[in-house]
PDB file of C-alpha atoms in Angstrom:
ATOM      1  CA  UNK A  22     161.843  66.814 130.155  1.00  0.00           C
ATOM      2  CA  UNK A  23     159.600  63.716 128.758  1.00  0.00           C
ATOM      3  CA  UNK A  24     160.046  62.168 132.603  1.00  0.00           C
ATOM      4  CA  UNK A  25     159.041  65.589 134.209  1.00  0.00           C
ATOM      5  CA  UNK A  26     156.236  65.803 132.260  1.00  0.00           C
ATOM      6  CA  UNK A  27     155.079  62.312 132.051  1.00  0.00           C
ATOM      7  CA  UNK A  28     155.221  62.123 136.035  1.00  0.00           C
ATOM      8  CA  UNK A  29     153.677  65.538 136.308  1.00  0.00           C
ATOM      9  CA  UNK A  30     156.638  66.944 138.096  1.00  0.00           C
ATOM     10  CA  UNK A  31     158.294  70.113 139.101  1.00  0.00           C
ATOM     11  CA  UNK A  32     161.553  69.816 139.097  1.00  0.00           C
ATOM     12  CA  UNK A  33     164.682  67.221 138.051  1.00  0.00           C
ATOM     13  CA  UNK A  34     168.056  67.449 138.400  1.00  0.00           C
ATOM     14  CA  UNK A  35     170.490  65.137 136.315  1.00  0.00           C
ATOM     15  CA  UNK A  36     173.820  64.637 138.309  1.00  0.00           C
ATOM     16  CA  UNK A  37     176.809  62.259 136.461  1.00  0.00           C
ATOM     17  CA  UNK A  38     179.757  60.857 138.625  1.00  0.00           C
ATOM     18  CA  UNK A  39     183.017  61.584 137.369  1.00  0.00           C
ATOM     19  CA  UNK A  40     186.751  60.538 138.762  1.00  0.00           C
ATOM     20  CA  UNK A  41     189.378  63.814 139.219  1.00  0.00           C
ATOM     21  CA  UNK A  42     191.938  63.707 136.608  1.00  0.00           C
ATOM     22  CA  UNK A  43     195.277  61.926 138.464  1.00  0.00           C
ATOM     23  CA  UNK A  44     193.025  61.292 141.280  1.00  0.00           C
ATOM     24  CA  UNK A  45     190.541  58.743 142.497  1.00  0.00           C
ATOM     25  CA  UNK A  46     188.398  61.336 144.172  1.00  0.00           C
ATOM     26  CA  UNK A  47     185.118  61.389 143.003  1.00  0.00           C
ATOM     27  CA  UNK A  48     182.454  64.315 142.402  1.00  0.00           C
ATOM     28  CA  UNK A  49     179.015  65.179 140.770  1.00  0.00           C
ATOM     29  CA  UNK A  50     178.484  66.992 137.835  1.00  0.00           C
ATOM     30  CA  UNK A  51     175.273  68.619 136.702  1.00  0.00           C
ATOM     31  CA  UNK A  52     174.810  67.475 133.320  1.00  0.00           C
ATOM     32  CA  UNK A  53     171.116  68.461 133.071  1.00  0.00           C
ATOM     33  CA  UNK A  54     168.337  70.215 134.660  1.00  0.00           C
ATOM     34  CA  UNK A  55     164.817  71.100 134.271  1.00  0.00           C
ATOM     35  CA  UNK A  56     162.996  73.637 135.866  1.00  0.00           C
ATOM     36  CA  UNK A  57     165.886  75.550 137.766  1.00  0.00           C
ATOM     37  CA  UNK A  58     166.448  79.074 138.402  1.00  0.00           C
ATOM     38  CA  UNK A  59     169.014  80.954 136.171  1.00  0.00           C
ATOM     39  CA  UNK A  60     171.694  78.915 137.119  1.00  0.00           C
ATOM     40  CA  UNK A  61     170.883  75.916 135.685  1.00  0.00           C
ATOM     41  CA  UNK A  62     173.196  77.143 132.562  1.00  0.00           C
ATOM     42  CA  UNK A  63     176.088  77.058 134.653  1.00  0.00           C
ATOM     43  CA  UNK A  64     178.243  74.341 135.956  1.00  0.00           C
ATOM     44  CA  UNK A  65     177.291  72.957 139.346  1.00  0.00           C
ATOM     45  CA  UNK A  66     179.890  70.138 141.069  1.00  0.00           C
ATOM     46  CA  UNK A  67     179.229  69.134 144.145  1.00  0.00           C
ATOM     47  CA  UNK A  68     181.692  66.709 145.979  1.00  0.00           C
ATOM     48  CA  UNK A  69     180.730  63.849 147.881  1.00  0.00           C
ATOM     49  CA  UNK A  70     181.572  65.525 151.475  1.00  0.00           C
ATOM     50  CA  UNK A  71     178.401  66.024 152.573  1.00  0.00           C
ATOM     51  CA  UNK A  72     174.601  66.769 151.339  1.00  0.00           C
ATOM     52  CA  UNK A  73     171.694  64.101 150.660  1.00  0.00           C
ATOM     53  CA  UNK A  74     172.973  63.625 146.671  1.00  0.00           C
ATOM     54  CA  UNK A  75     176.053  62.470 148.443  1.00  0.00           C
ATOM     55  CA  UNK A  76     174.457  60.536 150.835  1.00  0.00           C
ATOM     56  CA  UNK A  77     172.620  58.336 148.063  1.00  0.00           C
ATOM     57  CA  UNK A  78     175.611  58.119 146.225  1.00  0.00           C
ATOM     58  CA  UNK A  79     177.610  56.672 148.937  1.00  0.00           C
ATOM     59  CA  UNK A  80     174.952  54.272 150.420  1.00  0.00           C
ATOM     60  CA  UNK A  81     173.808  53.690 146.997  1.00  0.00           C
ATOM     61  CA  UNK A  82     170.045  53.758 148.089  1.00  0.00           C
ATOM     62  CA  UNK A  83     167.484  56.115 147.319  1.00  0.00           C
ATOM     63  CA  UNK A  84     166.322  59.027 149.515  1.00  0.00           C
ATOM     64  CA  UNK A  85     162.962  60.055 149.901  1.00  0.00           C
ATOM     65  CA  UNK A  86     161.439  63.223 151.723  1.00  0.00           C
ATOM     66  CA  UNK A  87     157.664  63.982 152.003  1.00  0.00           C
ATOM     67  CA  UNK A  88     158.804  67.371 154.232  1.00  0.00           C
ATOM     68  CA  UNK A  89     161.943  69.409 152.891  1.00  0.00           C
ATOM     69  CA  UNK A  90     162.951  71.982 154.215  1.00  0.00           C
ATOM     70  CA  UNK A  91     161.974  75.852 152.721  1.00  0.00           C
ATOM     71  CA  UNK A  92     165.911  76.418 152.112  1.00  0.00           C
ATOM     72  CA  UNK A  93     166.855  73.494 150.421  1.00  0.00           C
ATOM     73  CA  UNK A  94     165.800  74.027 147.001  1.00  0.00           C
ATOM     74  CA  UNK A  95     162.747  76.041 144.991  1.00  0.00           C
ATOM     75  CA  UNK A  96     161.450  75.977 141.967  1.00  0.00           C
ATOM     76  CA  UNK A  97     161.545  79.167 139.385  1.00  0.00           C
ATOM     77  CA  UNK A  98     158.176  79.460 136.799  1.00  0.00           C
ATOM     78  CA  UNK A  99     156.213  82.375 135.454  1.00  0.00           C
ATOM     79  CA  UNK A 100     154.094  82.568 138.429  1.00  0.00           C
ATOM     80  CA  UNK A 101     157.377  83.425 140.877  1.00  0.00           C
ATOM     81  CA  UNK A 102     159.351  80.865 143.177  1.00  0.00           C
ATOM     82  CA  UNK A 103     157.715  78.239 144.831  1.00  0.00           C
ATOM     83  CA  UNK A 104     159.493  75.504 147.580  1.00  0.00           C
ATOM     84  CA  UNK A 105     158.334  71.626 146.894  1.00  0.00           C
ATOM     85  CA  UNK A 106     157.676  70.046 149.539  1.00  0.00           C
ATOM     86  CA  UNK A 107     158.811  66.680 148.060  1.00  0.00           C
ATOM     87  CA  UNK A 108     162.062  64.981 147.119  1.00  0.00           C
ATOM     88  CA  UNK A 109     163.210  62.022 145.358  1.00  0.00           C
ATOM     89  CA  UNK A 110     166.788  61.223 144.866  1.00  0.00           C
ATOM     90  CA  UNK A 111     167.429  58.145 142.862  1.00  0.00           C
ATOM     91  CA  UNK A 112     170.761  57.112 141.907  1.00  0.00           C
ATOM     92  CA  UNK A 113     171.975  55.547 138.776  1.00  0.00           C
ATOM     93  CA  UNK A 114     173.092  52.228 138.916  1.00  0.00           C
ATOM     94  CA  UNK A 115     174.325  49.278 136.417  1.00  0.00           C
ATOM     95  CA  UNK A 116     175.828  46.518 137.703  1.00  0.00           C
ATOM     96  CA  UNK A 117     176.652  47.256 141.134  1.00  0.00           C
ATOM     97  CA  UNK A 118     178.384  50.422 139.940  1.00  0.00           C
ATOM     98  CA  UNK A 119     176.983  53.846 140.340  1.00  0.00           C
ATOM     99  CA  UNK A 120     177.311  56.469 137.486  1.00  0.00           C
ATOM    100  CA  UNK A 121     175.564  59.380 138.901  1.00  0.00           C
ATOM    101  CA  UNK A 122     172.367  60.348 140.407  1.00  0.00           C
ATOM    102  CA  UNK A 123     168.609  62.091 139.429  1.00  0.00           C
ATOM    103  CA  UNK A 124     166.713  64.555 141.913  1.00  0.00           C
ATOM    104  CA  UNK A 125     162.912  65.181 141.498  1.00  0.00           C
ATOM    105  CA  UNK A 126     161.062  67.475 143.247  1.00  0.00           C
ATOM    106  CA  UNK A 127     157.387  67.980 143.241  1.00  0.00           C
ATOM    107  CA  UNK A 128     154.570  69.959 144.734  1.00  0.00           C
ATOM    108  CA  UNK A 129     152.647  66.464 145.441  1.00  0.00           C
ATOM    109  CA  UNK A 130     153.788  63.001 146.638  1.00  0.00           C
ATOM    110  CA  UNK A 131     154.436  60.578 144.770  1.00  0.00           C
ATOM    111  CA  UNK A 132     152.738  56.978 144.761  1.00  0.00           C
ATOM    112  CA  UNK A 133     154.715  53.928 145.012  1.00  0.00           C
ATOM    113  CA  UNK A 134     154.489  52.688 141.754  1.00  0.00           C
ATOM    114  CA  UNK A 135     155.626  55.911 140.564  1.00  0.00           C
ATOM    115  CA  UNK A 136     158.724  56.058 142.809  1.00  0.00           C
ATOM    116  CA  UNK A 137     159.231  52.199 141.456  1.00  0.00           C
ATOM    117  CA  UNK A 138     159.261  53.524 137.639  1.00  0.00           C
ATOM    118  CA  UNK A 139     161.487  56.367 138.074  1.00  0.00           C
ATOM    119  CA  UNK A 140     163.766  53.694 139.875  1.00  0.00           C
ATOM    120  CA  UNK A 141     164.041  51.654 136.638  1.00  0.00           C
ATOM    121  CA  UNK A 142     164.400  54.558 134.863  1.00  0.00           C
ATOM    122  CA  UNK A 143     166.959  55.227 136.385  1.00  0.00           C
ATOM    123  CA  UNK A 144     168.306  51.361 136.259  1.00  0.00           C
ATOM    124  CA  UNK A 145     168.021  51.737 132.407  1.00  0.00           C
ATOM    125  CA  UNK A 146     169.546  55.266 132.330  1.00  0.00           C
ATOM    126  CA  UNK A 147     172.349  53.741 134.179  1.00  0.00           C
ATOM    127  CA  UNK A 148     173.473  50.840 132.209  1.00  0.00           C
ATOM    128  CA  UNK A 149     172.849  53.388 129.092  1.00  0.00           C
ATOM    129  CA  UNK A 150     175.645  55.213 130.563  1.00  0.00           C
ATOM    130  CA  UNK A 151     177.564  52.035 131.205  1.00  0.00           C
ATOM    131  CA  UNK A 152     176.949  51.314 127.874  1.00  0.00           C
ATOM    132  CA  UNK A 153     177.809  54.841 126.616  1.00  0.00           C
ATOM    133  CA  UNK A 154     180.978  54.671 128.399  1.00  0.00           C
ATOM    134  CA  UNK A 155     181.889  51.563 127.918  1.00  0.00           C
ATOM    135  CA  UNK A 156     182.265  52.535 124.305  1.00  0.00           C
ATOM    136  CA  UNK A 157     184.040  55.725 125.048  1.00  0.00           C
ATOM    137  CA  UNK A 158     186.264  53.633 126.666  1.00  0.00           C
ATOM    138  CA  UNK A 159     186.656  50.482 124.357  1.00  0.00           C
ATOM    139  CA  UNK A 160     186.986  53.890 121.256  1.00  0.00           C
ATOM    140  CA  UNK A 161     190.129  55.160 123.773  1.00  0.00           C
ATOM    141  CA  UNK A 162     191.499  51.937 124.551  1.00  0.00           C
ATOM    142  CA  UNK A 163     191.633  51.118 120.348  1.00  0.00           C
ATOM    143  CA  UNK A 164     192.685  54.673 119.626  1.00  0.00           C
ATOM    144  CA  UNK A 165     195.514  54.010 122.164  1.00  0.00           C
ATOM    145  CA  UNK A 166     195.800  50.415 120.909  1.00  0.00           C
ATOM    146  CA  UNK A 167     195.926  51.798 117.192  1.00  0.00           C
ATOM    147  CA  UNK A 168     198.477  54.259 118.316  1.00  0.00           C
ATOM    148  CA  UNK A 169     200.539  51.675 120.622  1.00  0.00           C
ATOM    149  CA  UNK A 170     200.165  49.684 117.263  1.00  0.00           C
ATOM    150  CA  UNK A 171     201.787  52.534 114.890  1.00  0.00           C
ATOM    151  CA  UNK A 172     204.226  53.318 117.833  1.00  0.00           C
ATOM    152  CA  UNK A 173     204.974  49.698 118.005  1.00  0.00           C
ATOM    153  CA  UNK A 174     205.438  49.421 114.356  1.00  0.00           C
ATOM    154  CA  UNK A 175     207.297  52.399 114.006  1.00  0.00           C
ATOM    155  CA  UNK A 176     209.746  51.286 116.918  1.00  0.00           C
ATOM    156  CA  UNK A 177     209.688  47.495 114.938  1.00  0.00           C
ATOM    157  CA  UNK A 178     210.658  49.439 111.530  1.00  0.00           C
ATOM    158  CA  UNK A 179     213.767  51.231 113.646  1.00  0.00           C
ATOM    159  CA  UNK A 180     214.857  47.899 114.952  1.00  0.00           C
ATOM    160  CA  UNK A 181     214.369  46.576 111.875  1.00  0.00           C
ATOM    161  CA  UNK A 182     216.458  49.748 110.440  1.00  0.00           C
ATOM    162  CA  UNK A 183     218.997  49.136 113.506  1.00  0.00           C
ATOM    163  CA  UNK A 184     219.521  45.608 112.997  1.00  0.00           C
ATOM    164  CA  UNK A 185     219.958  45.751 109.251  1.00  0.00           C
ATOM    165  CA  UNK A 186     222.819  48.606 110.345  1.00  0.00           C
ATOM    166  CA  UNK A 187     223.869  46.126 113.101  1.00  0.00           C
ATOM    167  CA  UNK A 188     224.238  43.006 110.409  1.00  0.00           C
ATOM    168  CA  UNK A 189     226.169  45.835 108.125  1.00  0.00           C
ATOM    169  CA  UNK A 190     228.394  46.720 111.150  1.00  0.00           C
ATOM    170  CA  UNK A 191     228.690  42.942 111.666  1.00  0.00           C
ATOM    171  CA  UNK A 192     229.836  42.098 108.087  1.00  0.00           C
ATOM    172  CA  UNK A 193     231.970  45.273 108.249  1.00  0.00           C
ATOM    173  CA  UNK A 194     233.684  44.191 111.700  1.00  0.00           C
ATOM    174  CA  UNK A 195     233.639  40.793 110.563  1.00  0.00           C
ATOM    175  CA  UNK A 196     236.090  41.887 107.247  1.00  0.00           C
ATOM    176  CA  UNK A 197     237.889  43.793 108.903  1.00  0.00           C
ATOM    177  CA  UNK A 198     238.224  41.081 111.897  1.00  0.00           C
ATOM    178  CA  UNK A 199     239.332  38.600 109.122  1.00  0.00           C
ATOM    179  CA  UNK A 200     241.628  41.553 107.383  1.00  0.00           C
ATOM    180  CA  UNK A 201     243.040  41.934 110.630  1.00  0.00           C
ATOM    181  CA  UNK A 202     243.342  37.980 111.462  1.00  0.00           C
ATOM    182  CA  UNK A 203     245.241  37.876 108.145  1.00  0.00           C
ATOM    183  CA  UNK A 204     247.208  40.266 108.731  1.00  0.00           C
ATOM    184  CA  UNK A 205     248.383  39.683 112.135  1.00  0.00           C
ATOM    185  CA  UNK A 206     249.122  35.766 110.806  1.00  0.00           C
ATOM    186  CA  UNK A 207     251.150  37.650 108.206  1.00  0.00           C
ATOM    187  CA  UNK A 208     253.058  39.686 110.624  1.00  0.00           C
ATOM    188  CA  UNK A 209     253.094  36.846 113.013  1.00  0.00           C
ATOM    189  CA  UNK A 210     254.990  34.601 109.948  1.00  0.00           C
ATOM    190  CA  UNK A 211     257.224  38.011 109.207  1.00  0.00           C
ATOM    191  CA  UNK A 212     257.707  38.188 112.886  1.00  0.00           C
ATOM    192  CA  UNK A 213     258.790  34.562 112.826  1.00  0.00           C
ATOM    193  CA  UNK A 214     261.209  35.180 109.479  1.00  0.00           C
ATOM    194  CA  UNK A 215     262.403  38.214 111.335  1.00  0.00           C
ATOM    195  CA  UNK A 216     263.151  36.914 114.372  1.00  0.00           C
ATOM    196  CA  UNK A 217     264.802  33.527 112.762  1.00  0.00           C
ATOM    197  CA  UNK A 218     267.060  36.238 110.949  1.00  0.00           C
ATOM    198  CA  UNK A 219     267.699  38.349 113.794  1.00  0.00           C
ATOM    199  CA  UNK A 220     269.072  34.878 115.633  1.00  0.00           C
ATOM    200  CA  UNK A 221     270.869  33.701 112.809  1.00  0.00           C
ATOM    201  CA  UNK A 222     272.618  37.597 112.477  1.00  0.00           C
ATOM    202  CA  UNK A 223     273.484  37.074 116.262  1.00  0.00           C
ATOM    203  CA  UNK A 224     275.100  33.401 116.357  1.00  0.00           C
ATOM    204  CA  UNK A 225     277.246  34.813 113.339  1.00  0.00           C
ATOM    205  CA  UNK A 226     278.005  38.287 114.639  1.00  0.00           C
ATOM    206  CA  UNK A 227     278.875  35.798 117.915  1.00  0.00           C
ATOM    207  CA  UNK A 228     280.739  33.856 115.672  1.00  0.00           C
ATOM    208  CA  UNK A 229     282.816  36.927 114.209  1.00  0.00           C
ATOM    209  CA  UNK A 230     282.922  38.886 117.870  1.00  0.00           C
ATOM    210  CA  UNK A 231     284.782  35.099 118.759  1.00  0.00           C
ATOM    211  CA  UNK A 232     287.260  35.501 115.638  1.00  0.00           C
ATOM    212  CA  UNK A 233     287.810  38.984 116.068  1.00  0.00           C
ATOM    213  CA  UNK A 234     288.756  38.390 120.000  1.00  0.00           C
ATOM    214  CA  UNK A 235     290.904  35.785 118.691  1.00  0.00           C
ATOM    215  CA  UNK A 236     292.448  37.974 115.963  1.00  0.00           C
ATOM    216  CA  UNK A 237     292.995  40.601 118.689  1.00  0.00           C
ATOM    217  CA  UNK A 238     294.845  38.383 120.858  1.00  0.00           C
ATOM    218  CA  UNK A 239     296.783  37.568 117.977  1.00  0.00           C
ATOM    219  CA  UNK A 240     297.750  40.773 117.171  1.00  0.00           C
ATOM    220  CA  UNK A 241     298.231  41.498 120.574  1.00  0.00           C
ATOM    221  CA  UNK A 242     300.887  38.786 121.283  1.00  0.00           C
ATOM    222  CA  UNK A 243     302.252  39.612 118.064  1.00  0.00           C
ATOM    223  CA  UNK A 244     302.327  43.319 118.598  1.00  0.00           C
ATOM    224  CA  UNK A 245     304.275  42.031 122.286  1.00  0.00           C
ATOM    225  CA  UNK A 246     306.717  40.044 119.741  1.00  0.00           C
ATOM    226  CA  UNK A 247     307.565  42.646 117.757  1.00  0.00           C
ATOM    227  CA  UNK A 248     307.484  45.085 120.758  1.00  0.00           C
ATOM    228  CA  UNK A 249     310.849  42.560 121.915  1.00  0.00           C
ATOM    229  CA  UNK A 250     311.901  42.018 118.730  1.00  0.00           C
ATOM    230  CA  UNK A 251     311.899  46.374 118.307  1.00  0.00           C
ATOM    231  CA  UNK A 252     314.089  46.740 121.347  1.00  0.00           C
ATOM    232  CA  UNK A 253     315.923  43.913 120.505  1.00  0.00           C
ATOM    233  CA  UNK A 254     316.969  45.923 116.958  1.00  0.00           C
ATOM    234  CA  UNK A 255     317.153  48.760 118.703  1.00  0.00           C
ATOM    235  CA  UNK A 256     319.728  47.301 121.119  1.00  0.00           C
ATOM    236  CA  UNK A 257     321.398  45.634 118.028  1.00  0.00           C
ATOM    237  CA  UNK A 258     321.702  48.951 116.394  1.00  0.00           C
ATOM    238  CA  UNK A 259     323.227  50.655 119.668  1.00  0.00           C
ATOM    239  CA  UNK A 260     325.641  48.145 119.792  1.00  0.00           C
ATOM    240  CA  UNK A 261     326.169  48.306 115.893  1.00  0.00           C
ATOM    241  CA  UNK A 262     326.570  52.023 116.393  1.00  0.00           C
ATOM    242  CA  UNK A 263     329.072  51.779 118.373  1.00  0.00           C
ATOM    243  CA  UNK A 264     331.196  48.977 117.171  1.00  0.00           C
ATOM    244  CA  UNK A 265     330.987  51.367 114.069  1.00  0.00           C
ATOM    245  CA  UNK A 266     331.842  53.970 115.600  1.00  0.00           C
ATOM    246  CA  UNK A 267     335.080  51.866 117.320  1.00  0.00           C
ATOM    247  CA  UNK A 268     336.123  50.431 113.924  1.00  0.00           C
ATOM    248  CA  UNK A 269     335.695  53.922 112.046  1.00  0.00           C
ATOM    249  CA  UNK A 270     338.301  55.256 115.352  1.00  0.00           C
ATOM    250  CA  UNK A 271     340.401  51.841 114.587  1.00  0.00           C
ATOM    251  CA  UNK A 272     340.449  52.518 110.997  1.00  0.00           C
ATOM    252  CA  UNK A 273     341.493  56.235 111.272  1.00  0.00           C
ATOM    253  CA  UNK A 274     343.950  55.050 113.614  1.00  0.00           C
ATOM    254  CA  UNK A 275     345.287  52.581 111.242  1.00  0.00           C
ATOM    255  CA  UNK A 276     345.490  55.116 108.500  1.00  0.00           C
ATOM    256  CA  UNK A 277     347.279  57.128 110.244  1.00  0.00           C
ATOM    257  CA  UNK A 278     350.084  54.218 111.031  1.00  0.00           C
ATOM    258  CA  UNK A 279     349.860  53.660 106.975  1.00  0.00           C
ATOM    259  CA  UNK A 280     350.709  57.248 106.650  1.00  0.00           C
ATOM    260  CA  UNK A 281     353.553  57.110 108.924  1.00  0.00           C
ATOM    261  CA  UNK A 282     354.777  53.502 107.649  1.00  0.00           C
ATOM    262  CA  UNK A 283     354.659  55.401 103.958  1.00  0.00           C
ATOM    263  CA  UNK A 284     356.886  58.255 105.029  1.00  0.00           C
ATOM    264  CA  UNK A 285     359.186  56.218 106.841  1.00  0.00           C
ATOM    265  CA  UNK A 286     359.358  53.742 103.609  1.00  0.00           C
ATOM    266  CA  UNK A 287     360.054  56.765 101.322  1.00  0.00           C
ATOM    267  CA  UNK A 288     362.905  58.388 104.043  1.00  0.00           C
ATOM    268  CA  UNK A 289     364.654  54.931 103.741  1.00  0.00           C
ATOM    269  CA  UNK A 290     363.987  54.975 100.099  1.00  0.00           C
ATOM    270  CA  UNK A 291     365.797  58.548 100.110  1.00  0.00           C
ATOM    271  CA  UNK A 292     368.587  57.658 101.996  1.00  0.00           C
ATOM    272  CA  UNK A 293     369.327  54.777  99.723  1.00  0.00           C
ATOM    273  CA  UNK A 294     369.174  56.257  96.543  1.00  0.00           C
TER     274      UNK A 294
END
C-alpha cells in the first residue's frame, strides 16, 4: 500500500515462490494485492509454465511493458474498471536466489529512477524474506534439533536402561556360568570316582567270572567223577545183589542138607538106642 501510494500507482501484485510439498516443483503464490477486483481475497497460484511472472522468475530479470494488452489485467475502483497500459514485473532477489516476484501496473510510465527504486525495493524485500525464512528455518531445524535431542536422549536413557539389564543378564549368566562350571567340575570328579569304581567293579566281577569258570569246571569234572564213581556203585551193588542173592540160594541149600544131616543123625540115634 505505502509503495502504491508513494509511486502514485494503480495496481501491485505481491507473488512469493514456494517449493511443492515432496516435490521440487516450484509455483507462485499471491500473498498480497492492492487494487484488484473481488478476487484478490482468494488464493491465486500460478505455476511457472508459462505467463510473463514466470518468465521473470525464470530469467530472473525484470519485465517491462509501456503497451499491455486490454485482456491482460484491469484495475477495479469506484469509478468502474479501467486497463493500465503499463507493467512492471520485478522479481525478488537475495543472493542470487529468487523468493518471489512484485507486479505494478499504472495508468502512466514510469521514469527510470523510479523503476531503479522499486528494484531495490524489491532487493531489500528479498533478503527480508531470506532473512524471514532463514529464521523459520534455523526455528525448524532447532525444533527438530531439540526434538532429535529429546529423541536422542530418550533412546540414550533406553540404552542406558538396556545395558544396565544387559550387565544384570551378564552377572546373572556369569553365576550361573560359574554355578554351572562348578558343577560340571563336580560331576566331572563324580564322573571320574564313578567311572574308577565302575572299573574296579569290572576287574573284580572279571576276577570272580574267572573263579567261578574255574569252580564250574571243577564241579564239572567232579560231577564226571562221581558220575563213574555212581555207575561204578551201581555196578558194585548189581553184582552185590546178586552174589547175595547166590549165597542166600547157597545158604537155603545148605540148610536144607543140615536138616537132612539132623534127621539122618537122630534115625541112627533111634536105631541105636
Amino acid at each position: 500500500y505505502n509503495l502504491v501510494k508513494y509511486l502514485d500507482l494503480n495496481q501491485l501484485g505481491f507473488y512469493s515462490l514456494y517449493e511443492k510439498e515432496n516435490s521440487e516443483k516450484l509455483y507462485l503464490k499471491r500473498d498480497a494485492a492492492y487494487a484488484y477486483d473481488r478476487q484478490r481475497f482468494e488464493e491465486h497460484i500460478l505455476d511457472l509454465n508459462d505467463g510473463l511472472l514466470a518468465q521473470a522468475v525464470l530469467e530472473k530479470a525484470s519485465i517491462y511493458l509501456t503497451d499491455v494488452p486490454e485482456d491482460y489485467i484491469q484495475i477495479t475502483s469506484g469509478l468502474g474498471e479501467a486497463v493500465p497500459r503499463n507493467l512492471l514485473i520485478v522479481p525478488l532477489i537475495s543472493e542470487q536466489k529468487i523468493y518471489g516476484v512484485i507486479e505494478l501496473a499504472s495508468f502512466r510510465k514510469l521514469q527510470e529512477y523510479e523503476i531503479d527504486f522499486i528494484k531495490r525495493i524489491a532487493e531489500s524485500v528479498a533478503a527480508t524474506i531470506a532473512t524471514i525464512r532463514i529464521n523459520e528455518q534455523t526455528k525448524k531445524l532447532l525444533a527438530n534439533a531439540q526434538e532429535y535431542a529429546q529423541k536422542m536422549q530418550s533412546q540414550e536413557e533406553e540404552m542406558r536402561q538396556n545395558v544396565e539389564e544387559l550387565a544384570s543378564t551378564q552377572e546373572v549368566l556369569e553365576k550361573r556360568e560359574k554355578e554351572a562350571s562348578e558343577a560340571y567340575q563336580k560331576l566331572s570328579v563324580e564322573y571320574e570316582k564313578k567311572v574308577g569304581e565302575m572299573a574296579r567293579q569290572e576287574r573284580m566281577l572279571n576276577e570272580q567270572k574267572s573263579q567261578l569258570q574255574s569252580a564250574l569246571d571243577i564241579a564239572y569234572e567232579t560231577q564226571s567223577k562221581l558220575e563213574r564213581q555212581y555207575e561204578e556203585v551201581r555196578i558194585a551193588l548189581e553184582k552185590l545183589k546178586n552174589k547175595e542173592a547166590s549165597m542166600s540160594f547157597a545158604i537155603q541149600e545148605k540148610d536144607k542138607e543140615i536138616i537132612t544131616l539132623r534127621k539122618a543123625v537122630d534115625e541112627l540115634r533111634n536105631n541105636q538106642g
